[in-house]
Short mmCIF file of C-alpha atoms and ligand atoms in Angstrom, two decimals:
data_model
loop_
_atom_site.label_atom_id
_atom_site.label_comp_id
_atom_site.label_asym_id
_atom_site.label_seq_id
_atom_site.Cartn_x
_atom_site.Cartn_y
_atom_site.Cartn_z
CA UNK A 23 -1.44 -74.48 83.86
CA UNK A 24 -2.31 -78.25 83.81
CA UNK A 25 -5.54 -79.77 83.13
CA UNK A 26 -7.30 -82.58 84.79
CA UNK A 27 -5.62 -85.11 82.66
CA UNK A 28 -2.26 -83.68 84.07
CA UNK A 29 -1.32 -82.31 80.58
CA UNK A 30 -1.12 -78.50 79.86
CA UNK A 31 -4.58 -76.74 79.95
CA UNK A 32 -5.98 -75.72 76.62
CA UNK A 33 -5.97 -71.87 76.32
CA UNK A 34 -8.41 -70.30 73.91
CA UNK A 35 -6.18 -67.63 72.58
CA UNK A 36 -2.47 -67.26 72.71
CA UNK A 37 -1.05 -63.94 71.79
CA UNK A 38 2.68 -63.91 71.01
CA UNK A 39 4.19 -60.74 71.44
CA UNK A 40 3.42 -58.38 74.18
CA UNK A 41 4.02 -54.73 72.12
CA UNK A 42 1.24 -52.51 72.04
CA UNK A 43 -0.91 -54.45 69.48
CA UNK A 44 -0.60 -57.75 71.14
CA UNK A 45 -1.50 -56.28 74.58
CA UNK A 46 -4.23 -54.31 73.18
CA UNK A 47 -5.62 -57.02 71.36
CA UNK A 48 -5.51 -59.24 74.55
CA UNK A 49 -7.21 -56.30 76.48
CA UNK A 50 -10.12 -55.91 74.28
CA UNK A 51 -10.68 -59.70 73.59
CA UNK A 52 -10.78 -60.33 77.63
CA UNK A 53 -13.10 -57.22 78.14
CA UNK A 54 -15.55 -58.43 75.68
CA UNK A 55 -15.35 -62.32 75.93
CA UNK A 56 -14.33 -62.62 79.75
CA UNK A 57 -15.09 -66.07 79.43
CA UNK A 58 -12.28 -67.01 76.77
CA UNK A 59 -8.80 -67.44 78.51
CA UNK A 60 -6.29 -65.28 76.73
CA UNK A 61 -2.86 -65.50 77.22
CA UNK A 62 0.24 -63.19 76.16
CA UNK A 63 3.93 -64.60 75.72
CA UNK A 64 6.80 -62.24 75.29
CA UNK A 65 10.34 -62.71 74.66
CA UNK A 66 11.40 -59.69 76.32
CA UNK A 67 11.70 -59.17 80.23
CA UNK A 68 9.09 -56.53 81.51
CA UNK A 69 11.40 -53.45 82.07
CA UNK A 70 12.86 -53.77 78.49
CA UNK A 71 10.28 -51.96 76.63
CA UNK A 72 11.15 -48.83 78.83
CA UNK A 73 14.19 -48.06 76.89
CA UNK A 74 12.10 -47.23 74.01
CA UNK A 75 12.29 -43.24 73.55
CA UNK A 76 9.98 -42.94 70.89
CA UNK A 77 6.34 -41.33 71.09
CA UNK A 78 3.47 -42.42 68.79
CA UNK A 79 1.31 -40.30 66.73
CA UNK A 80 -1.96 -42.06 67.78
CA UNK A 81 -4.97 -41.17 65.24
CA UNK A 82 -8.01 -40.07 66.50
CA UNK A 83 -9.86 -43.58 65.76
CA UNK A 84 -7.25 -45.24 67.54
CA UNK A 85 -7.87 -43.00 70.62
CA UNK A 86 -11.43 -43.44 70.71
CA UNK A 87 -10.54 -47.35 71.12
CA UNK A 88 -8.19 -46.66 73.79
CA UNK A 89 -10.73 -44.36 75.74
CA UNK A 90 -13.04 -47.20 75.27
CA UNK A 91 -10.70 -49.70 76.85
CA UNK A 92 -10.06 -47.57 79.71
CA UNK A 93 -6.69 -46.58 78.32
CA UNK A 94 -6.87 -43.20 77.14
CA UNK A 95 -7.53 -41.50 80.87
CA UNK A 96 -4.37 -43.51 82.08
CA UNK A 97 -2.24 -41.72 79.34
CA UNK A 98 -4.00 -38.45 78.84
CA UNK A 99 -1.66 -36.37 81.19
CA UNK A 100 1.29 -37.41 78.83
CA UNK A 101 -0.59 -36.85 75.53
CA UNK A 102 0.04 -33.72 73.34
CA UNK A 103 -2.71 -32.95 70.68
CA UNK A 104 -1.39 -32.43 67.37
CA UNK A 105 -3.44 -29.08 66.51
CA UNK A 106 -1.92 -28.85 62.78
CA UNK A 107 0.66 -29.83 60.64
CA UNK A 108 3.01 -28.10 58.44
CA UNK A 109 4.79 -29.40 55.36
CA UNK A 110 8.08 -27.83 53.77
CA UNK A 111 9.99 -28.98 50.95
CA UNK A 112 13.56 -27.66 50.76
CA UNK A 113 17.02 -28.33 50.37
CA UNK A 114 19.12 -28.40 53.45
CA UNK A 115 21.18 -25.44 52.40
CA UNK A 116 18.08 -23.20 52.25
CA UNK A 117 17.91 -20.71 54.55
CA UNK A 118 14.06 -20.19 54.33
CA UNK A 119 11.90 -22.99 54.28
CA UNK A 120 8.50 -21.82 52.89
CA UNK A 121 5.42 -23.64 54.23
CA UNK A 122 4.04 -25.33 51.16
CA UNK A 123 0.99 -27.13 52.98
CA UNK A 124 -0.85 -26.77 56.22
CA UNK A 125 -3.31 -29.40 57.91
CA UNK A 126 -5.32 -28.39 60.69
CA UNK A 127 -8.56 -28.85 62.47
CA UNK A 128 -10.55 -31.24 64.53
CA UNK A 129 -12.31 -34.32 63.34
CA UNK A 130 -15.30 -33.30 65.29
CA UNK A 131 -15.81 -30.68 67.86
CA UNK A 132 -12.68 -30.60 70.43
CA UNK A 133 -11.33 -33.77 68.92
CA UNK A 134 -7.88 -33.19 67.30
CA UNK A 135 -7.03 -35.58 64.24
CA UNK A 136 -4.04 -37.06 66.35
CA UNK A 137 -2.18 -37.17 69.83
CA UNK A 138 1.42 -37.42 70.43
CA UNK A 139 1.87 -40.29 73.30
CA UNK A 140 5.23 -41.86 74.60
CA UNK A 141 5.59 -45.28 73.64
CA UNK A 142 6.98 -46.28 77.46
CA UNK A 143 3.45 -44.73 78.88
CA UNK A 144 1.32 -46.53 76.31
CA UNK A 145 3.08 -49.96 77.02
CA UNK A 146 2.82 -49.75 80.53
CA UNK A 147 -0.97 -48.64 80.54
CA UNK A 148 -1.73 -51.57 78.28
CA UNK A 149 0.14 -53.92 80.42
CA UNK A 150 -1.88 -52.65 83.70
CA UNK A 151 -5.11 -52.96 82.30
CA UNK A 152 -4.46 -56.17 80.38
CA UNK A 153 -3.47 -57.75 83.81
CA UNK A 154 -6.64 -56.14 85.94
CA UNK A 155 -8.88 -57.52 83.13
CA UNK A 156 -7.52 -61.03 83.45
CA UNK A 157 -5.16 -61.65 80.77
CA UNK A 158 -2.40 -64.12 81.68
CA UNK A 159 1.32 -62.59 81.22
CA UNK A 160 3.54 -65.45 80.97
CA UNK A 161 7.33 -65.49 82.07
CA UNK A 162 9.68 -63.63 79.38
CA UNK A 163 10.11 -66.58 77.01
CA UNK A 164 9.68 -67.03 73.08
CA UNK A 165 7.01 -68.78 71.11
CA UNK A 166 9.48 -70.96 68.91
CA UNK A 167 7.39 -73.30 66.75
CA UNK A 168 3.60 -74.56 66.37
CA UNK A 169 2.03 -77.34 64.92
CA UNK A 170 -1.70 -78.24 64.03
CA UNK A 171 -3.26 -80.90 65.98
CA UNK A 172 -6.72 -82.22 66.31
CA UNK A 173 -9.17 -79.42 67.10
CA UNK A 174 -6.04 -77.15 68.50
CA UNK A 175 -2.61 -75.79 67.69
CA UNK A 176 -0.02 -76.90 69.95
CA UNK A 177 2.90 -74.51 70.72
CA UNK A 178 6.75 -75.25 71.43
CA UNK A 179 7.83 -72.38 73.98
CA UNK A 180 11.45 -71.26 74.39
CA UNK A 181 11.35 -72.83 77.94
CA UNK A 182 10.79 -76.43 76.35
CA UNK A 183 7.19 -76.50 77.63
CA UNK A 184 4.50 -77.11 75.36
CA UNK A 185 0.94 -75.04 75.29
CA UNK A 186 -2.16 -76.00 73.52
CA UNK A 187 -4.45 -73.48 72.50
CA UNK A 188 -7.32 -72.75 69.99
CA UNK A 189 -6.09 -69.88 68.13
CA UNK A 190 -2.46 -68.15 67.97
CA UNK A 191 -2.30 -64.70 67.08
CA UNK A 192 1.19 -63.60 66.08
CA UNK A 193 1.99 -60.07 67.20
CA UNK A 194 5.87 -60.73 67.34
CA UNK A 195 6.95 -57.73 65.33
CA UNK A 196 8.13 -56.72 61.76
CA UNK A 197 10.85 -59.70 61.79
CA UNK A 198 8.19 -62.25 62.91
CA UNK A 199 9.45 -65.51 62.83
CA UNK A 200 5.99 -67.02 63.28
CA UNK A 201 5.02 -65.77 60.05
CA UNK A 202 7.64 -67.42 58.44
CA UNK A 203 6.85 -70.60 60.03
CA UNK A 204 3.21 -70.28 59.01
CA UNK A 205 4.55 -70.22 55.48
CA UNK A 206 3.21 -66.56 54.74
CA UNK A 207 5.22 -64.87 52.01
CA UNK A 208 5.85 -61.27 52.23
CA UNK A 209 6.73 -58.49 49.46
CA UNK A 210 9.38 -56.59 51.50
CA UNK A 211 12.36 -54.51 50.76
CA UNK A 212 14.56 -52.27 52.97
CA UNK A 213 14.83 -48.31 52.50
CA UNK A 214 18.63 -46.96 52.11
CA UNK A 215 17.62 -44.81 55.25
CA UNK A 216 17.89 -44.99 58.84
CA UNK A 217 15.40 -43.03 60.93
CA UNK A 218 17.32 -41.33 64.12
CA UNK A 219 14.91 -40.77 66.80
CA UNK A 220 15.65 -38.21 69.48
CA UNK A 221 13.86 -36.09 71.93
CA UNK A 222 14.68 -32.51 72.43
CA UNK A 223 13.58 -29.56 74.89
CA UNK A 224 13.01 -26.05 73.26
CA UNK A 225 12.71 -22.55 74.66
CA UNK A 226 9.51 -21.68 73.15
CA UNK A 227 6.15 -23.44 72.84
CA UNK A 228 5.46 -25.48 69.53
CA UNK A 229 1.60 -24.66 70.11
CA UNK A 230 0.84 -28.06 69.19
CA UNK A 231 2.27 -27.68 65.49
CA UNK A 232 3.86 -30.86 63.86
CA UNK A 233 6.34 -30.04 61.18
CA UNK A 234 7.66 -32.16 58.27
CA UNK A 235 10.43 -30.90 56.56
CA UNK A 236 10.98 -32.82 53.34
CA UNK A 237 14.90 -33.00 52.74
CA UNK A 238 16.61 -34.67 50.15
CA UNK A 239 17.77 -37.36 52.20
CA UNK A 240 14.42 -38.28 53.62
CA UNK A 241 11.73 -36.41 56.06
CA UNK A 242 12.67 -34.59 59.07
CA UNK A 243 9.77 -34.70 61.44
CA UNK A 244 9.18 -32.37 64.64
CA UNK A 245 6.63 -33.81 66.48
CA UNK A 246 5.13 -31.98 69.64
CA UNK A 247 5.15 -33.65 73.07
CA UNK A 248 3.67 -32.29 76.11
CA UNK A 249 5.81 -29.19 77.59
CA UNK A 250 8.07 -27.42 75.54
CA UNK A 251 9.41 -30.87 74.04
CA UNK A 252 9.46 -32.43 70.77
CA UNK A 253 10.13 -35.88 69.31
CA UNK A 254 12.09 -35.92 66.29
CA UNK A 255 11.91 -38.70 63.60
CA UNK A 256 14.98 -37.43 61.65
CA UNK A 257 15.67 -39.83 58.35
CA UNK A 258 18.91 -39.86 56.71
CA UNK A 259 20.82 -42.07 54.32
CA UNK A 260 22.33 -45.22 56.03
CA UNK A 261 26.12 -44.00 56.08
CA UNK A 262 25.17 -40.61 57.19
CA UNK A 263 22.82 -41.68 59.93
CA UNK A 264 25.17 -44.15 61.14
CA UNK A 265 28.15 -41.33 61.48
CA UNK A 266 25.41 -38.83 63.17
CA UNK A 267 24.52 -41.55 65.91
CA UNK A 268 28.12 -42.17 66.59
CA UNK A 269 29.25 -38.21 66.28
CA UNK A 270 30.14 -36.44 69.34
CA UNK A 271 27.31 -34.26 70.92
CA UNK A 272 28.84 -31.04 69.45
CA UNK A 273 28.45 -32.09 65.74
CA UNK A 274 25.17 -34.08 66.63
CA UNK A 275 23.73 -30.68 67.87
CA UNK A 276 25.27 -28.70 65.10
CA UNK A 277 23.75 -30.99 62.21
CA UNK A 278 20.39 -31.08 64.28
CA UNK A 279 20.08 -27.33 64.50
CA UNK A 280 20.89 -26.86 60.73
CA UNK A 281 17.59 -28.87 60.18
CA UNK A 282 15.52 -28.01 63.15
CA UNK A 283 15.77 -24.16 62.42
CA UNK A 284 15.51 -21.15 65.12
CA UNK A 285 11.68 -20.99 65.43
CA UNK A 286 11.62 -22.59 68.92
CA UNK A 287 14.48 -20.82 70.20
CA UNK A 288 17.42 -22.78 71.80
CA UNK A 289 17.17 -26.46 71.92
CA UNK A 290 18.70 -29.28 73.99
CA UNK A 291 18.74 -32.73 73.10
CA UNK A 292 17.09 -35.02 75.82
CA UNK A 293 18.11 -38.68 76.24
CA UNK A 294 19.81 -40.92 73.88
CA UNK A 295 19.49 -41.02 69.99
CA UNK A 296 18.18 -44.30 68.63
CA UNK A 297 18.47 -45.45 64.80
CA UNK A 298 15.83 -47.68 63.56
CA UNK A 299 16.59 -49.18 60.00
CA UNK A 300 13.73 -48.79 57.54
CA UNK A 301 11.94 -51.05 55.23
CA UNK A 302 8.61 -52.31 53.93
CA UNK A 303 7.08 -55.61 54.88
CA UNK A 304 3.76 -56.74 53.64
CA UNK A 305 2.05 -60.27 54.50
CA UNK A 306 0.45 -61.57 51.56
CA UNK A 307 -2.23 -63.74 53.89
CA UNK A 308 -3.07 -62.55 57.19
CA UNK A 309 -4.22 -66.02 58.36
CA UNK A 310 -3.99 -69.75 58.26
CA UNK A 311 -6.14 -72.38 60.36
CA UNK A 312 -5.97 -71.53 64.34
CA UNK A 313 -3.21 -68.70 63.28
CA UNK A 314 -3.52 -64.87 62.71
CA UNK A 315 -1.02 -62.15 62.15
CA UNK A 316 -1.49 -58.85 64.16
CA UNK A 317 0.54 -55.47 63.92
CA UNK A 318 3.89 -55.10 62.49
CA UNK A 319 3.90 -58.94 61.95
CA UNK A 320 1.41 -58.51 59.44
CA UNK A 321 3.01 -55.05 58.19
CA UNK A 322 6.06 -53.01 58.60
CA UNK A 323 5.79 -49.75 57.00
CA UNK A 324 7.96 -46.53 56.41
CA UNK A 325 7.21 -43.79 59.65
CA UNK A 326 6.80 -40.93 57.06
CA UNK A 327 3.01 -40.79 57.81
CA UNK A 328 2.98 -41.95 61.53
CA UNK A 329 0.69 -44.73 60.59
CA UNK A 330 2.23 -48.03 61.54
CA UNK A 331 0.87 -48.73 65.40
CA UNK A 332 -2.36 -47.02 63.81
CA UNK A 333 -2.54 -49.87 61.32
CA UNK A 334 -1.79 -52.45 64.28
CA UNK A 335 -4.54 -50.82 66.18
CA UNK A 336 -7.00 -51.13 63.41
CA UNK A 337 -6.01 -54.80 63.25
CA UNK A 338 -6.92 -55.07 66.98
CA UNK A 339 -10.44 -53.50 66.49
CA UNK A 340 -10.92 -55.64 63.47
CA UNK A 341 -9.72 -58.79 64.88
CA UNK A 342 -11.30 -58.22 68.37
CA UNK A 343 -14.80 -57.74 66.79
CA UNK A 344 -14.41 -60.75 64.26
CA UNK A 345 -13.39 -63.21 67.19
CA UNK A 346 -16.08 -61.91 69.78
CA UNK A 347 -18.79 -62.08 67.14
CA UNK A 348 -17.74 -65.75 66.28
CA UNK A 349 -17.66 -66.60 70.12
CA UNK A 350 -20.94 -65.28 70.58
CA UNK A 351 -22.46 -67.01 68.00
CA UNK A 352 -20.88 -70.19 69.08
CA UNK A 353 -18.39 -70.62 66.22
CA UNK A 354 -15.01 -71.92 66.64
CA UNK A 355 -12.50 -68.91 66.82
CA UNK A 356 -9.80 -70.56 65.34
CA UNK A 357 -11.45 -71.66 62.30
CA UNK A 358 -10.15 -70.45 58.85
CA UNK A 359 -13.74 -69.12 57.76
CA UNK A 360 -13.95 -67.25 60.80
CA UNK A 361 -10.35 -65.76 60.46
CA UNK A 362 -11.15 -65.11 57.04
CA UNK A 363 -13.53 -62.21 57.96
CA UNK A 364 -10.63 -60.47 59.64
CA UNK A 365 -8.21 -60.94 56.74
CA UNK A 366 -10.70 -59.53 54.16
CA UNK A 367 -11.20 -56.36 56.61
CA UNK A 368 -7.87 -55.68 56.92
CA UNK A 369 -5.69 -56.73 54.02
CA UNK A 370 -6.60 -54.11 51.57
CA UNK A 371 -6.51 -51.17 53.74
CA UNK A 372 -2.90 -52.37 55.14
CA UNK A 373 -1.64 -52.92 51.31
CA UNK A 374 -3.04 -49.21 50.48
CA UNK A 375 -1.25 -47.52 53.38
CA UNK A 376 2.06 -49.58 52.51
CA UNK A 377 1.91 -48.31 48.88
CA UNK A 378 1.16 -44.93 49.63
CA UNK A 379 3.81 -44.59 52.27
CA UNK A 380 6.42 -46.23 50.03
CA UNK A 381 5.51 -43.93 47.01
CA UNK A 382 5.44 -40.65 49.52
CA UNK A 383 8.94 -41.79 50.45
CA UNK A 384 10.02 -42.30 46.91
CA UNK A 385 8.65 -38.98 45.90
CA UNK A 386 10.17 -36.81 48.47
CA UNK A 387 13.47 -38.44 49.42
CA UNK A 388 15.12 -37.16 46.45
CA UNK A 389 16.35 -33.93 45.03
CA UNK A 390 15.70 -34.24 41.31
CA UNK A 391 14.56 -30.84 40.13
CA UNK A 392 11.82 -32.13 38.07
CA UNK A 393 10.65 -34.23 40.62
CA UNK A 394 10.89 -31.26 42.94
CA UNK A 395 8.91 -28.72 41.00
CA UNK A 396 6.16 -31.32 40.23
CA UNK A 397 5.65 -32.52 43.87
CA UNK A 398 5.65 -28.60 44.97
CA UNK A 399 2.80 -27.71 42.41
CA UNK A 400 1.03 -30.90 43.76
CA UNK A 401 1.26 -29.49 47.74
CA UNK A 402 0.49 -26.13 46.27
CA UNK A 403 -2.82 -27.38 44.75
CA UNK A 404 -3.77 -29.41 47.70
CA UNK A 405 -3.33 -26.42 50.03
CA UNK A 406 -5.95 -24.62 47.76
CA UNK A 407 -8.34 -27.33 48.31
CA UNK A 408 -10.16 -27.33 51.47
CA UNK A 409 -12.06 -30.63 50.82
CA UNK A 410 -9.40 -32.43 49.62
CA UNK A 411 -7.60 -31.72 53.07
CA UNK A 412 -10.53 -32.60 54.81
CA UNK A 413 -10.36 -35.91 53.29
CA UNK A 414 -6.94 -36.48 54.05
CA UNK A 415 -7.30 -35.43 57.91
CA UNK A 416 -10.30 -38.23 58.17
CA UNK A 417 -7.55 -40.51 56.62
CA UNK A 418 -5.01 -39.53 58.86
CA UNK A 419 -7.31 -39.85 61.76
CA UNK A 420 -7.96 -43.38 60.80
CA UNK A 421 -11.84 -43.25 59.67
CA UNK A 422 -12.36 -45.01 56.17
CA UNK A 423 -15.15 -47.26 55.01
CA UNK A 424 -16.31 -50.26 57.49
CA UNK A 425 -14.55 -48.85 60.30
CA UNK A 426 -14.50 -51.43 63.04
CA UNK A 427 -16.76 -50.55 66.26
CA UNK A 428 -14.06 -50.11 68.82
CA UNK A 429 -12.61 -47.45 66.59
CA UNK A 430 -15.77 -45.41 66.50
CA UNK A 431 -15.52 -45.77 70.29
CA UNK A 432 -18.16 -48.12 70.63
CA UNK A 433 -18.17 -51.41 72.62
CA UNK A 434 -18.33 -54.72 71.48
C1 FAD B 37 11.19 -44.17 63.88
C2 FAD B 37 9.62 -44.74 63.93
C3 FAD B 37 8.68 -43.93 64.65
C4 FAD B 37 7.35 -44.61 64.51
N1 FAD B 37 6.45 -43.58 64.69
C5 FAD B 37 5.21 -44.04 64.53
C6 FAD B 37 3.94 -43.32 64.81
O1 FAD B 37 4.05 -41.96 64.91
N2 FAD B 37 2.71 -43.58 64.81
C7 FAD B 37 2.51 -44.68 64.66
O2 FAD B 37 1.17 -45.17 64.43
N3 FAD B 37 3.41 -45.64 64.29
C8 FAD B 37 4.78 -45.47 64.45
N4 FAD B 37 5.82 -46.27 64.06
C9 FAD B 37 5.52 -47.60 63.92
C10 FAD B 37 5.36 -48.41 65.52
O3 FAD B 37 6.37 -48.06 66.31
C11 FAD B 37 5.18 -49.64 65.16
O4 FAD B 37 4.13 -50.08 64.28
C12 FAD B 37 4.65 -50.50 66.47
O5 FAD B 37 5.52 -50.36 67.40
C13 FAD B 37 4.46 -52.03 66.02
O6 FAD B 37 3.95 -52.63 67.40
P1 FAD B 37 3.79 -54.37 67.45
O7 FAD B 37 3.13 -54.45 68.77
O8 FAD B 37 3.05 -54.74 66.32
O9 FAD B 37 5.19 -54.90 67.34
P2 FAD B 37 6.44 -54.80 68.53
O10 FAD B 37 6.21 -53.39 69.22
O11 FAD B 37 7.44 -55.01 67.52
O12 FAD B 37 6.48 -55.83 69.40
C14 FAD B 37 6.93 -57.18 69.30
C15 FAD B 37 6.73 -57.93 70.54
O13 FAD B 37 6.87 -59.48 70.03
C16 FAD B 37 8.02 -59.91 71.05
N5 FAD B 37 8.55 -61.05 70.21
C17 FAD B 37 9.49 -61.14 69.25
N6 FAD B 37 9.38 -62.27 68.88
C18 FAD B 37 8.71 -63.29 69.59
C19 FAD B 37 8.55 -64.91 69.87
N7 FAD B 37 9.07 -65.59 69.13
N8 FAD B 37 8.01 -64.98 70.83
C20 FAD B 37 7.43 -64.09 71.77
N9 FAD B 37 7.53 -63.01 71.75
C21 FAD B 37 8.26 -62.52 70.76
C22 FAD B 37 9.13 -59.09 71.07
O14 FAD B 37 9.70 -59.10 72.33
C23 FAD B 37 7.84 -57.69 70.91
O15 FAD B 37 7.85 -57.28 72.35
C24 FAD B 37 7.14 -45.56 64.23
C25 FAD B 37 7.93 -46.65 63.93
C26 FAD B 37 9.51 -46.15 63.76
C27 FAD B 37 10.97 -47.01 63.42
#
């Protein structure tokens, strides 16, 4: 793209990072402010994302946004509603794992609090819809740097090109290089754990029940997929996880069955095992002049509650509403005071979720007898308090105070 003067044309919004958060933001912005030019620049070639075996628990609020953006009807056939959730707290050697807590029910009539959606299907649907809406997807390359110029931001691309834009949205993932270049500090640490992700097929139906076994080395989550299949997020201490990832099929299957149990009959591993090192990264600021963080670039959290991408979708909804409102009022979408509305909207919620997941992981990933008995009493108390459970369901569904319009299923 070149301007009349021969230099590269000014793009209104460049989003660095075409993961689910970046693509969804591009789609929402183009949908409601079609006169803005929106470009997504991603480092990976188009097919690279299809290797992701994971499925994500998409909360009801995020599902409403995907529905409003025309994505949900594209992926609904592959989505599995989570109808209820069971929580156990036991040792690996325990033969019986009593269910200490159950969550269930819909947020509104016929609307489950979450669905499991394969990441591959979600990414493909977002990409297709973004292109159809008029988002420019660049050839695979990195955004390597940026500098503030007069009234715009000048981007340096991996190809050696430059790209002027009015706003750079950094959606470049948890190890965001752009966050560092913007001088934004984080509070971060890594957990001594790796999440092993693997999908299994089983004999009997899961009936839409998700199970979280809290085991001493970390949570073992069985998340229902469409058909007689489940996605497992199996957290282990680093050394054990590495050994399991490299073990032969017989050893892996044996260890898997010890944790999975026999409730769903015979189980068979489908596809490869993948390992994800875990950590917590919380950005102290979300914005700078002509610069905003989005998705994991702003917050990487433990998957214990399946909320990382949901947080990213909440960023998408808040950022889109902020920018579309500002644009309609004739304001500069890159101005710091405009972007600070987004930061105020998102920072507290993000830190709250980060801290909560961190505490949950510390509380449950250990085998100290006094801690176990206190947490089990706590789970038992929650089980007997329907109003508290209802509040937790509302939180898990992604509704809180000041919910952005898109998460209520309303257009901008
Ligand atoms: C085991 C596990 C299970 C999970 N389960 C759930 C769940 O059930 N529910 C849930 O809500 N969340 C879940 N999450 C979290 C969720 O996967 C992440 O929050 C989400 O994928 C982040 O999306 P993103 O678009 O922000 O970042 P990413 O998906 O990391 O995308 C970043 C993109 O930026 C690109 N990029 C990087 N650097 C540059 C650059 N310099 N220039 C251009 N492009 C660049 C990369 O190529 C990549 O495509 C889970 C996470 C893990 C590890």
